[in-house]
Coordinates of N, CA and C in Angstrom, one line a residue:
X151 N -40.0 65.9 57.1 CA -40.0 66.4 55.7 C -38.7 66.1 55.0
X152 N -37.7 66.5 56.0 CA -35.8 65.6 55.2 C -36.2 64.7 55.1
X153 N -36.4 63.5 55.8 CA -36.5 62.2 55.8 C -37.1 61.8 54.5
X154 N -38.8 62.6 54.7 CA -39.1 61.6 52.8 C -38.5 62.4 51.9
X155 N -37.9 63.7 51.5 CA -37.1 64.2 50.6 C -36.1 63.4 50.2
X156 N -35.1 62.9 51.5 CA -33.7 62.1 50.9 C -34.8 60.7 50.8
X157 N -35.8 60.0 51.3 CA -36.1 58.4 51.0 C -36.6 58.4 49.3
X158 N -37.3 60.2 48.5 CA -37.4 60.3 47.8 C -36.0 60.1 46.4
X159 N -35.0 60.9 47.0 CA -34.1 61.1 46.2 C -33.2 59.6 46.4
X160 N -33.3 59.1 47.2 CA -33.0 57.4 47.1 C -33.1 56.5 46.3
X161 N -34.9 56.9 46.0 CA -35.7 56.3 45.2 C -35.0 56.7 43.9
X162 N -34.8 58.0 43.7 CA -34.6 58.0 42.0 C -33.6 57.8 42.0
X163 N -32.3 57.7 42.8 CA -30.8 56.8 42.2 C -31.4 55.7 42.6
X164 N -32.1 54.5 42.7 CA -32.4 53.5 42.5 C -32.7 53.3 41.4
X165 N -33.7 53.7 40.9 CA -34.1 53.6 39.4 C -33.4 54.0 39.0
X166 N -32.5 55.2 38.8 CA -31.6 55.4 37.7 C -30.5 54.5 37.5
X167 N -30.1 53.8 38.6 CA -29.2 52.4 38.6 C -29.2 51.8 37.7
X168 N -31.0 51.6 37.8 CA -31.7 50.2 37.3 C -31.4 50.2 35.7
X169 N -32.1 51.5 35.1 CA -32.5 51.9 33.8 C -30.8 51.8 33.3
X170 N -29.6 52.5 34.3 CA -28.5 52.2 33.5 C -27.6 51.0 33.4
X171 N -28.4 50.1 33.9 CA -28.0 48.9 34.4 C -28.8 48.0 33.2
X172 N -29.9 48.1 32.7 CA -30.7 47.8 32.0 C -30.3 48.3 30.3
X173 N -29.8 49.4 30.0 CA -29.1 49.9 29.2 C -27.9 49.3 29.0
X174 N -27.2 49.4 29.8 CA -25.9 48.4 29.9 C -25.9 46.9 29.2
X175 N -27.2 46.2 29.9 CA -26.8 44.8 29.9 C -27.5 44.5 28.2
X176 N -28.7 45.3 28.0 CA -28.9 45.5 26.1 C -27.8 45.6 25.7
X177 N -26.4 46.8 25.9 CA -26.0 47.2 24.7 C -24.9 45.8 24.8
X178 N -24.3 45.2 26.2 CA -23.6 44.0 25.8 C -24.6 42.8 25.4
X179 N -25.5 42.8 25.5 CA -26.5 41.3 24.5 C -26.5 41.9 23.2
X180 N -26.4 43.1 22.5 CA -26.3 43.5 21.3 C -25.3 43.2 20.5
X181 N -23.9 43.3 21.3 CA -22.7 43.5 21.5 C -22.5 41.7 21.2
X182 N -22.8 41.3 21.8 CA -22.9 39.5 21.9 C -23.7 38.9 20.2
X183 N -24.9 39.5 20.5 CA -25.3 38.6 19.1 C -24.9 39.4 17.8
X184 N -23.9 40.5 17.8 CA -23.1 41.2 16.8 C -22.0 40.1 16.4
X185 N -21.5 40.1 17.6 CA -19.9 39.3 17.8 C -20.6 37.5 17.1
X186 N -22.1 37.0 17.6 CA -22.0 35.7 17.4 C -22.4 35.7 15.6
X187 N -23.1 36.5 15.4 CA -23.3 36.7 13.8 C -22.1 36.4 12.7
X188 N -21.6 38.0 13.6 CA -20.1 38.1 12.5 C -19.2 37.3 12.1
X189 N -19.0 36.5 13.7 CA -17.9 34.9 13.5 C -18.6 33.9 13.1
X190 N -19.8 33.9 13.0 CA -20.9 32.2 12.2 C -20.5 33.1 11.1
X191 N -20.6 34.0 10.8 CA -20.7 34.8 8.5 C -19.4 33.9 8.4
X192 N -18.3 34.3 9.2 CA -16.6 34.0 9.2 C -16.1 32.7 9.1
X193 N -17.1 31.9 9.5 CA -17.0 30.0 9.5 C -17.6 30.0 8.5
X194 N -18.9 30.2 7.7 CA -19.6 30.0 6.9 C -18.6 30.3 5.1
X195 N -18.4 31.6 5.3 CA -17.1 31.8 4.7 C -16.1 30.9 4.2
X196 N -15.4 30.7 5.0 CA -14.4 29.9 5.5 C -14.5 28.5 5.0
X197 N -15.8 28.5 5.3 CA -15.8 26.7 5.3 C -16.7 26.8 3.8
X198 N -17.0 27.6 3.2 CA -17.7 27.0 1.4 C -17.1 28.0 0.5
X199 N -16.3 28.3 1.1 CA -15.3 29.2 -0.1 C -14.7 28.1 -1.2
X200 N -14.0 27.1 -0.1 CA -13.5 25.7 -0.8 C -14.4 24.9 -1.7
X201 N -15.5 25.1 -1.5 CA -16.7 24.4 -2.4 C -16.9 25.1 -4.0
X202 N -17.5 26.7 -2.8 CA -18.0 27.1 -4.5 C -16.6 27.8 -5.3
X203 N -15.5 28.2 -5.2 CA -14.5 28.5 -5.8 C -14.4 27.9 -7.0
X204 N -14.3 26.2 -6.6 CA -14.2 25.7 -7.9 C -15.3 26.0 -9.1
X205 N -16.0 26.6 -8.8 CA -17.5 26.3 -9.6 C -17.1 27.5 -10.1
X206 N -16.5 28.4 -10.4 CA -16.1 29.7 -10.7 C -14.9 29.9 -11.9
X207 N -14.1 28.1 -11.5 CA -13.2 28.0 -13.0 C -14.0 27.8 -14.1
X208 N -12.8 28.0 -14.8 CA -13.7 27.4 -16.4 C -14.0 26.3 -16.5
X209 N -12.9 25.1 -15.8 CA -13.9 23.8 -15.9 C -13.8 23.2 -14.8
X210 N -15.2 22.8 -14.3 CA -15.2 22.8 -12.8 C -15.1 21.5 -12.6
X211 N -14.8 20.8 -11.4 CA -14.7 19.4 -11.4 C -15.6 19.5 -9.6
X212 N -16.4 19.1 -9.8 CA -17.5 18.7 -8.6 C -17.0 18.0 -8.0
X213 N -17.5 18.1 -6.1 CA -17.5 17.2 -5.4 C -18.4 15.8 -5.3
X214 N -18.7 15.0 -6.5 CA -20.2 13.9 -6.0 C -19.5 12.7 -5.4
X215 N -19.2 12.3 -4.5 CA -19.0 10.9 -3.8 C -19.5 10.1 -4.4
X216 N -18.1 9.0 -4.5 CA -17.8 7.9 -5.3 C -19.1 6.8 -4.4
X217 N -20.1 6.1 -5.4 CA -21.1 4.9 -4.8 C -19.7 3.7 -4.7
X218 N -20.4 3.2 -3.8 CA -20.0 1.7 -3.4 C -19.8 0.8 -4.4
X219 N -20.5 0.6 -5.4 CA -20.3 0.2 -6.9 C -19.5 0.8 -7.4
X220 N -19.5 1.9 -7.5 CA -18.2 2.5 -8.8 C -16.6 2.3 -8.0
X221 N -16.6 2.2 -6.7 CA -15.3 1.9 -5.8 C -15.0 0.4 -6.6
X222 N -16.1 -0.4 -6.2 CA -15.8 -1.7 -6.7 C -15.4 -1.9 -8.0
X223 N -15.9 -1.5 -9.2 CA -15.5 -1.6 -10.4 C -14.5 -0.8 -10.8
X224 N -14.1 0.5 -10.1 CA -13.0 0.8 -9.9 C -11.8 -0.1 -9.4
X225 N -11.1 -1.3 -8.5 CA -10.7 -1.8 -8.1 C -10.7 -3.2 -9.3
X226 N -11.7 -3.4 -9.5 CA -11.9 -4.4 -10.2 C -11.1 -3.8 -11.7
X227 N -11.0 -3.0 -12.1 CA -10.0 -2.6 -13.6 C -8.6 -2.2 -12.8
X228 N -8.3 -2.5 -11.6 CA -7.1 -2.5 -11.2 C -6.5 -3.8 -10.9
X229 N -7.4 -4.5 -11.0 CA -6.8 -5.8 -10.2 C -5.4 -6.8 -11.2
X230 N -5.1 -7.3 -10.5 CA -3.6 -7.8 -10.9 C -2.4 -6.6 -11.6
X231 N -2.8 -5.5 -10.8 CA -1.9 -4.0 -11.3 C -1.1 -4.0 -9.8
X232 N -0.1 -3.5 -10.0 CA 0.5 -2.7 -8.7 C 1.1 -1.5 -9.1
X233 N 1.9 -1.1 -7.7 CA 2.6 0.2 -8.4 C 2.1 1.6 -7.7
X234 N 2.2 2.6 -8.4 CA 1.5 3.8 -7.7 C 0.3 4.4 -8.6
X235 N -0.4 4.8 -7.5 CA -1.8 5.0 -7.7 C -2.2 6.5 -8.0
X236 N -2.3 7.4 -8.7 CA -3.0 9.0 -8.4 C -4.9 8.7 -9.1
X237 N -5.2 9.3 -7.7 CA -6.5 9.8 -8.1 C -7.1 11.5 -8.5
X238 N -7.4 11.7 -9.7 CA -7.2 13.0 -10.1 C -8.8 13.5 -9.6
X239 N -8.7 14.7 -8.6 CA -10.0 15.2 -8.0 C -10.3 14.3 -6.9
X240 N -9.4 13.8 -5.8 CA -10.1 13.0 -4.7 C -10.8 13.2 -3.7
X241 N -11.8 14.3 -3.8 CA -12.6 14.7 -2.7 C -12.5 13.9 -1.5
X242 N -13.4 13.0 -1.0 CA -13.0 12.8 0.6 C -12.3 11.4 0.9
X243 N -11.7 11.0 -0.3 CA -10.3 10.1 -0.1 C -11.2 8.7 -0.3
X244 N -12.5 8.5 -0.8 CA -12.4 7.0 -0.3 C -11.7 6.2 -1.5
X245 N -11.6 6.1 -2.5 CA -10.9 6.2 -4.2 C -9.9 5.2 -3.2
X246 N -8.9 6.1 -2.8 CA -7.2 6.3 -2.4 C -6.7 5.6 -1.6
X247 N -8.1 5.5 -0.4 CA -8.1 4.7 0.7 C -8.4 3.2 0.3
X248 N -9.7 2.9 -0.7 CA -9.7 1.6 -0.7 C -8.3 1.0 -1.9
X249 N -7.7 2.0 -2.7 CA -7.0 1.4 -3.3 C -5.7 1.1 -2.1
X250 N -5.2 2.1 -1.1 CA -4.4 1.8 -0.1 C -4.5 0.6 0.5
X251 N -5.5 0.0 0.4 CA -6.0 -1.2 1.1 C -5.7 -2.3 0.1
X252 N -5.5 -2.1 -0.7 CA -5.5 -3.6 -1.7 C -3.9 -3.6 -2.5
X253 N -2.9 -2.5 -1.3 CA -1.7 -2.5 -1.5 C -1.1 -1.4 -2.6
X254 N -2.0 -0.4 -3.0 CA -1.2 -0.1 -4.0 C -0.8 1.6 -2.8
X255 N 0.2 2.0 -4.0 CA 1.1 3.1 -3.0 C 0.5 4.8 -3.4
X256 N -1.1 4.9 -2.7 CA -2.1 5.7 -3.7 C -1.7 7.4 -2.8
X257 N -2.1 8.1 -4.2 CA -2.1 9.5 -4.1 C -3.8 10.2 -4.6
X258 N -3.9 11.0 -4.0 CA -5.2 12.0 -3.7 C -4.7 13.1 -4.1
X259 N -4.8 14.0 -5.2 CA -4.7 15.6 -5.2 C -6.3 16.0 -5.5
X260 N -6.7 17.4 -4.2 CA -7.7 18.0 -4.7 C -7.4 19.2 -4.6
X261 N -8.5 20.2 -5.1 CA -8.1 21.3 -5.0 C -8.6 22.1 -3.5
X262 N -10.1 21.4 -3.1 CA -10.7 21.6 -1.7 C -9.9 21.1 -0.2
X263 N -9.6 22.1 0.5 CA -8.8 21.9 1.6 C -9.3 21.1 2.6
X264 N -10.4 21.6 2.8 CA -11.1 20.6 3.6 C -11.5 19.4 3.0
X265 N -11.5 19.1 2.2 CA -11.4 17.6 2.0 C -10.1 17.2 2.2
X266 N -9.4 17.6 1.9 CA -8.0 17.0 1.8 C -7.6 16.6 3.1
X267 N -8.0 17.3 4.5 CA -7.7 17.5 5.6 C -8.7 16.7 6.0
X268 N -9.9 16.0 5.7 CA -10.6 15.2 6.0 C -10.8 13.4 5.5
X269 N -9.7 13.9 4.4 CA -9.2 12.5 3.8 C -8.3 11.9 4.5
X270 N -7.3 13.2 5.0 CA -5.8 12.4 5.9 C -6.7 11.7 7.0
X271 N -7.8 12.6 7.8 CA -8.3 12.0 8.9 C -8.9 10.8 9.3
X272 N -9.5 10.4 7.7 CA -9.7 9.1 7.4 C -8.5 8.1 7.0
X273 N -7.9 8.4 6.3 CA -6.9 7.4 6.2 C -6.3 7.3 7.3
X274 N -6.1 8.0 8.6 CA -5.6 7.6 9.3 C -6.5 7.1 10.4
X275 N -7.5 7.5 10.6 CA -8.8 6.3 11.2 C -8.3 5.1 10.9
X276 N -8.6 4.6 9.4 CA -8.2 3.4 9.2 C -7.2 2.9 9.0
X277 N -6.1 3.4 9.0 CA -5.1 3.0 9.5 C -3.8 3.2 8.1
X278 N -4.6 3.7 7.3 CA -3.8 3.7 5.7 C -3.2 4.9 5.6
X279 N -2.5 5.8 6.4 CA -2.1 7.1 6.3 C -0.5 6.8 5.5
X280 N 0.1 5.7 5.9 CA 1.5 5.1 5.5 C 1.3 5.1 3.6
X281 N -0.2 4.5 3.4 CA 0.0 4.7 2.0 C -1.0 5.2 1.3
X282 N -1.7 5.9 1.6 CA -2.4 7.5 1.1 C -1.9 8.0 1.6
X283 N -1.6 9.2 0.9 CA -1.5 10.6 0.9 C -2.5 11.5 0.2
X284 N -2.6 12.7 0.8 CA -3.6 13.7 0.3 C -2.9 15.0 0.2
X285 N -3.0 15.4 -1.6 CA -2.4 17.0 -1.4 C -3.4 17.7 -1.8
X286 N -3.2 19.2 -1.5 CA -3.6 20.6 -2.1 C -3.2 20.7 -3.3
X287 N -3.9 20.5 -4.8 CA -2.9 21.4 -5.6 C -4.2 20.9 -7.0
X288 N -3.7 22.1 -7.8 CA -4.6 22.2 -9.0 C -4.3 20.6 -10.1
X289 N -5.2 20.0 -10.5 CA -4.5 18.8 -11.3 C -3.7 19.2 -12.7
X290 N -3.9 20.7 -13.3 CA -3.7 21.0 -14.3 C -1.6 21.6 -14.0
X291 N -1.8 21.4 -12.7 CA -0.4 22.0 -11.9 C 0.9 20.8 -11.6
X292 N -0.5 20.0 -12.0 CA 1.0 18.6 -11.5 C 1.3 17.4 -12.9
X293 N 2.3 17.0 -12.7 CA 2.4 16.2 -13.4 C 2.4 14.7 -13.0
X294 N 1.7 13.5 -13.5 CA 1.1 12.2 -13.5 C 2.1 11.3 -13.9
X295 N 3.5 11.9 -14.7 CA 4.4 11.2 -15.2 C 4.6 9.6 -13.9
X296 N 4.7 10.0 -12.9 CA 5.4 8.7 -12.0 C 4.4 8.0 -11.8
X297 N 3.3 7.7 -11.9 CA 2.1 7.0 -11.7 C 2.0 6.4 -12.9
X298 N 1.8 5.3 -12.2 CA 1.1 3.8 -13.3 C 0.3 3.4 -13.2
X299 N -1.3 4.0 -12.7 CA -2.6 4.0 -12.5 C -3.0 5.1 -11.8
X300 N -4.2 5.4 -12.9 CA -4.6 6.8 -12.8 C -6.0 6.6 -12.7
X301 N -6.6 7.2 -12.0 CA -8.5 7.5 -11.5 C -8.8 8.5 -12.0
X302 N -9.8 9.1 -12.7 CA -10.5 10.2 -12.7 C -11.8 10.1 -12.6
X303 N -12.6 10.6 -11.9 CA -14.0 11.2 -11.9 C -14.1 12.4 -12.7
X304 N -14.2 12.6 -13.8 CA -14.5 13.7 -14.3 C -15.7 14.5 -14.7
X305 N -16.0 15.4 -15.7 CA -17.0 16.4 -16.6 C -16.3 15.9 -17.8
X306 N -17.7 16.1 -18.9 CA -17.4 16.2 -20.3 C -16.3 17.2 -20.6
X307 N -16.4 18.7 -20.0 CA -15.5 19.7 -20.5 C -14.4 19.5 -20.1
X308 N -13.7 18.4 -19.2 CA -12.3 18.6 -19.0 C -11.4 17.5 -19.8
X309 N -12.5 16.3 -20.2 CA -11.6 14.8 -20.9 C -10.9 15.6 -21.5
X310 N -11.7 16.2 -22.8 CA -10.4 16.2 -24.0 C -9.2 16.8 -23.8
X311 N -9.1 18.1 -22.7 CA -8.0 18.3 -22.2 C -6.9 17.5 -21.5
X312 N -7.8 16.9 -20.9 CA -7.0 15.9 -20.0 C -6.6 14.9 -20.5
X313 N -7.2 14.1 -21.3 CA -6.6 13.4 -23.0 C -5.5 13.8 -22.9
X314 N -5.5 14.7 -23.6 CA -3.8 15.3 -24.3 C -2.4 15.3 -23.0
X315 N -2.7 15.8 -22.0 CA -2.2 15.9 -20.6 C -1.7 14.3 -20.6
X316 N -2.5 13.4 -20.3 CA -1.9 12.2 -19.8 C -0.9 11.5 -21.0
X317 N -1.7 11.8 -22.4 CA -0.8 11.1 -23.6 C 0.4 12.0 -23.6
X318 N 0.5 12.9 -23.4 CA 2.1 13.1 -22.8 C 2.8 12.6 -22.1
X319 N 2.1 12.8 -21.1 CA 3.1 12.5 -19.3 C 3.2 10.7 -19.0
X320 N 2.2 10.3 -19.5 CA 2.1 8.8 -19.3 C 3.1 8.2 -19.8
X321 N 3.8 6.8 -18.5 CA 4.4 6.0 -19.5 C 3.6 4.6 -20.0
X322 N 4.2 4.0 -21.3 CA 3.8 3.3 -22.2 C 3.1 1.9 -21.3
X323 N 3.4 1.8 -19.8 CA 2.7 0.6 -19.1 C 1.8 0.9 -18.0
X324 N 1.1 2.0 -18.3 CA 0.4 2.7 -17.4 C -1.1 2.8 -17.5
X325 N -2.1 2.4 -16.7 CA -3.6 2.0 -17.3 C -4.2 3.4 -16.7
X326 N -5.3 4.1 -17.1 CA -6.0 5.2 -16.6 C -7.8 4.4 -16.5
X327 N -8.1 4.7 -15.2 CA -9.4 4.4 -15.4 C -10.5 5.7 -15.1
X328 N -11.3 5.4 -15.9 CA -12.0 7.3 -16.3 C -13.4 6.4 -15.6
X329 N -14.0 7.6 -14.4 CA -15.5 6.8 -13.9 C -16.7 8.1 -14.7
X330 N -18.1 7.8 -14.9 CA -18.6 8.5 -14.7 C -18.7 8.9 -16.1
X331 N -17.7 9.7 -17.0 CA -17.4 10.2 -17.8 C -16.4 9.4 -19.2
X332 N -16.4 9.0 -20.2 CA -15.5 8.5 -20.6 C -14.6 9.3 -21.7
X333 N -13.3 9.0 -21.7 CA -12.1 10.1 -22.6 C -13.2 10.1 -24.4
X334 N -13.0 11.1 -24.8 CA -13.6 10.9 -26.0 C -13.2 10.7 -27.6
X335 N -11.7 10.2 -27.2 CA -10.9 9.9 -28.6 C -10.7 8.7 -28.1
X336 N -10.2 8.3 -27.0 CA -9.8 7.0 -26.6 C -10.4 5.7 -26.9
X337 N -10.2 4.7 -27.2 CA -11.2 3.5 -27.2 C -10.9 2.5 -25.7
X338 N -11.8 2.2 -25.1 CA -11.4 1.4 -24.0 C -10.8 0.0 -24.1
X339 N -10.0 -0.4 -23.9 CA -9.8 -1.6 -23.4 C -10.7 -2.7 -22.2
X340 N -11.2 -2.0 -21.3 CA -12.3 -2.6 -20.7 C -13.3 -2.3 -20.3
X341 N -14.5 -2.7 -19.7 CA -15.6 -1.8 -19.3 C -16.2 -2.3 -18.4
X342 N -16.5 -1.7 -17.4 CA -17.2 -2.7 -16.6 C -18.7 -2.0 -15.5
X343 N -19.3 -2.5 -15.0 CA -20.5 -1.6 -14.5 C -21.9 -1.2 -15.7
X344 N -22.8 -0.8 -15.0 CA -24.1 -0.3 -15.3 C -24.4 1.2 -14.8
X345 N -25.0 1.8 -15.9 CA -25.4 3.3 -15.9 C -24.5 4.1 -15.1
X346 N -24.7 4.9 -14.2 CA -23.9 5.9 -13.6 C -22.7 5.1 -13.0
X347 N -22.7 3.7 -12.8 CA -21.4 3.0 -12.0 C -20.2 2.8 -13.1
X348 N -20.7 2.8 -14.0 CA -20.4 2.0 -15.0 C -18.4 2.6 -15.4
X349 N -17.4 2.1 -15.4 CA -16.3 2.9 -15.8 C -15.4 2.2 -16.9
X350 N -14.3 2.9 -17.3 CA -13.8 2.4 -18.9 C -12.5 2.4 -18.1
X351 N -11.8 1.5 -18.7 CA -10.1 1.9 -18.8 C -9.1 1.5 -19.7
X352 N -8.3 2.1 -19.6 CA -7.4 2.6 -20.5 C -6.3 2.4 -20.7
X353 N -5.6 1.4 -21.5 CA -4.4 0.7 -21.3 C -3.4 2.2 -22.2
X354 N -2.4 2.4 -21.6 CA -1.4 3.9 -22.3 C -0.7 3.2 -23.5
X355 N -0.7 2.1 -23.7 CA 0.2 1.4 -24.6 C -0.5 1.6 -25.8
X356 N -1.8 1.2 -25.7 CA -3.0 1.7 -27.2 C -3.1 3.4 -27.5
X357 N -3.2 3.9 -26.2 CA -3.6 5.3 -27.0 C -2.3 5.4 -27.3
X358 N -1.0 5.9 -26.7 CA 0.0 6.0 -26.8 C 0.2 5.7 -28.2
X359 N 0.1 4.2 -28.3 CA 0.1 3.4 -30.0 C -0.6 3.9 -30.8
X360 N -1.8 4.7 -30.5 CA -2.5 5.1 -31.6 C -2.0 6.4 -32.3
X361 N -1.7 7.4 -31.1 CA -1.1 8.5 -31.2 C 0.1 8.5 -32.1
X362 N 0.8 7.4 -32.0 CA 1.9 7.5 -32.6 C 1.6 7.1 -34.2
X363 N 0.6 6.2 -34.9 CA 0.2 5.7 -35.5 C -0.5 6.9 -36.6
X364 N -1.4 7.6 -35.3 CA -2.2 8.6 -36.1 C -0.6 10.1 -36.9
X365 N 0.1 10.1 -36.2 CA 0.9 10.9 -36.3 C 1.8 10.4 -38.0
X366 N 2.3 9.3 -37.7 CA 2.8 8.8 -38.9 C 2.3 8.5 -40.2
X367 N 0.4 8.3 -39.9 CA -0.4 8.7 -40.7 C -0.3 10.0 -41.4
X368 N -0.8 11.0 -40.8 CA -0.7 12.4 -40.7 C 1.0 12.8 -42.2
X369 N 2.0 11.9 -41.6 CA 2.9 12.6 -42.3 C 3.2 11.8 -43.4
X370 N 2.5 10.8 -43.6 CA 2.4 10.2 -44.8 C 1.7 10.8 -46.0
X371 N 0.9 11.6 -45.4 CA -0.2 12.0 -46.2 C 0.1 13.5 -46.9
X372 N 1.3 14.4 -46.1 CA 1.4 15.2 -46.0 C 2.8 15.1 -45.4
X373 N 3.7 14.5 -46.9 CA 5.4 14.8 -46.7 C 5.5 15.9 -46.7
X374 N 7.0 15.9 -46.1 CA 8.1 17.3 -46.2 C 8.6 17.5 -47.5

C-alpha cells in the first residue's frame, strides 16, 4: 500500500514538473515573439523615419530615382564644363557618381541618411569615393556659392524659392541644370530630352544679367 501511495505521489511531481515546465517554456516563447516584435517596430522606425520626415516639411523634395535618360541628358548640358559639381537632393548618388566619372569634382547633399550612407557605398563600389562625396544636411542650410554646376531634381513649390537662393550665391560662370521641373522666371539657355527626361539649363550669366537688368529697370521707373 506505501509503495503505490509514494509511485502515486511520484506520479503527481511528475506532472507537476511537466505543467511547470510547459508554463515556463510559453512564458519565454511569449517573451521571444515580444522581444522579436518590439525590435522589427524599432528597425521599421528607424529605417522610414528618414523617408517620411521629409514629407512632413513644407516643401517636400521626394526620393524618385534619376532614369537612365535623364543621367544622360543630364551629362550631356555638362559637357565641355569642369570644375565642381553640387547635386541638390541626391538620394542614392547616381547624379554625383556618373558626374564623378566624367571628371568633375561632384558633391551630393541630402537630407535622408540612409541614402547618404548608401551613396558613399556606392561610390566606393565603384571606385569614385576620391571624387563624390555625400553629406547630411538641409539644402536650404548650405550655401552653393563654390560650385560651378548645379543639379536639381525638384517640385513646383520649391523653384521659386530656390530661384532667388542660387541668383544670390551663384557666380557669374556657373550653369544650373533643373531635371523634371523647370525654374519659373528663368529662360533656358538649353534643353534637351523628351517628357519626363526632358531637362533645361541655365547659364548664371543671363539670369544674373537679367536680374541686374530687371533691377535697373525697376529704378528707372521709380527714381529716388
Amino acid at each position: 500500500m506505501s509503495k503505490v501511495l509514494q509511485g502515486e505521489s511520484h506520479t503527481q511531481d511528475i506532472l507537476h514538473m511537466n505543467l511547470n515546465n510547459d508554463r515556463s517554456r510559453k512564458r519565454n516563447w511569449g517573451l521571444l515573439v515580444t522581444g522579436i516584435v518590439g525590435g522589427t517596430l524599432v528597425v521599421l522606425y528607424a529605417v522610414a523615419t528618414p523617408f517620411l520626415t521629409p514629407a512632413l516639411r513644407k516643401i517636400c523634395l521626394p526620393f524618385v530615382p534619376a532614369t537612365s535618360a535623364q543621367i544622360e541628358n543630364v551629362l550631356k548640358m555638362l559637357q565641355y564644363r569642369s570644375g565642381s559639381l553640387v547635386d541638390i537632393g541626391s538620394g542614392d548618388g547616381r547624379i554625383v557618381i556618373a558626374a564623378a566619372k566624367e571628371g568633375f569634382k561632384a558633391v551630393g547633399y541630402e537630407l535622408n541618411p540612409w541614402l547618404v550612407w548608401y551613396s558613399r557605398y556606392r561610390a566606393w563600389r565603384e571606385g569614385m569615393h576620391h571624387n563624390a562625396k555625400f553629406y547630411i544636411s538641409d539644402l536650404w542650410k548650405v550655401s552653393f556659392s563654390q560650385y560651378t554646376n548645379v543639379v536639381i531634381f525638384g517640385v513646383p513649390q520649391m523653384m521659386p524659392q530656390l530661384e532667388k537662393k542660387l541668383e544670390k550665391e551663384l557666380d557669374h560662370n556657373a550653369r544650373v541644370v533643373a531635371c523634371r521641373f523647370p525654374f519659373p522666371h528663368w529662360m533656358p539657355d538649353h534643353t534637351t530630352g523628351e517628357g519626363i527626361d526632358v531637362v533645361w539649363a541655365y547659364d548664371s550669366k543671363a539670369f544674373k544679367g537679367n536680374e541686374k537688368t530687371c533691377s535697373e529697370t525697376v529704378q528707372k521707373m521709380h527714381p529716388l
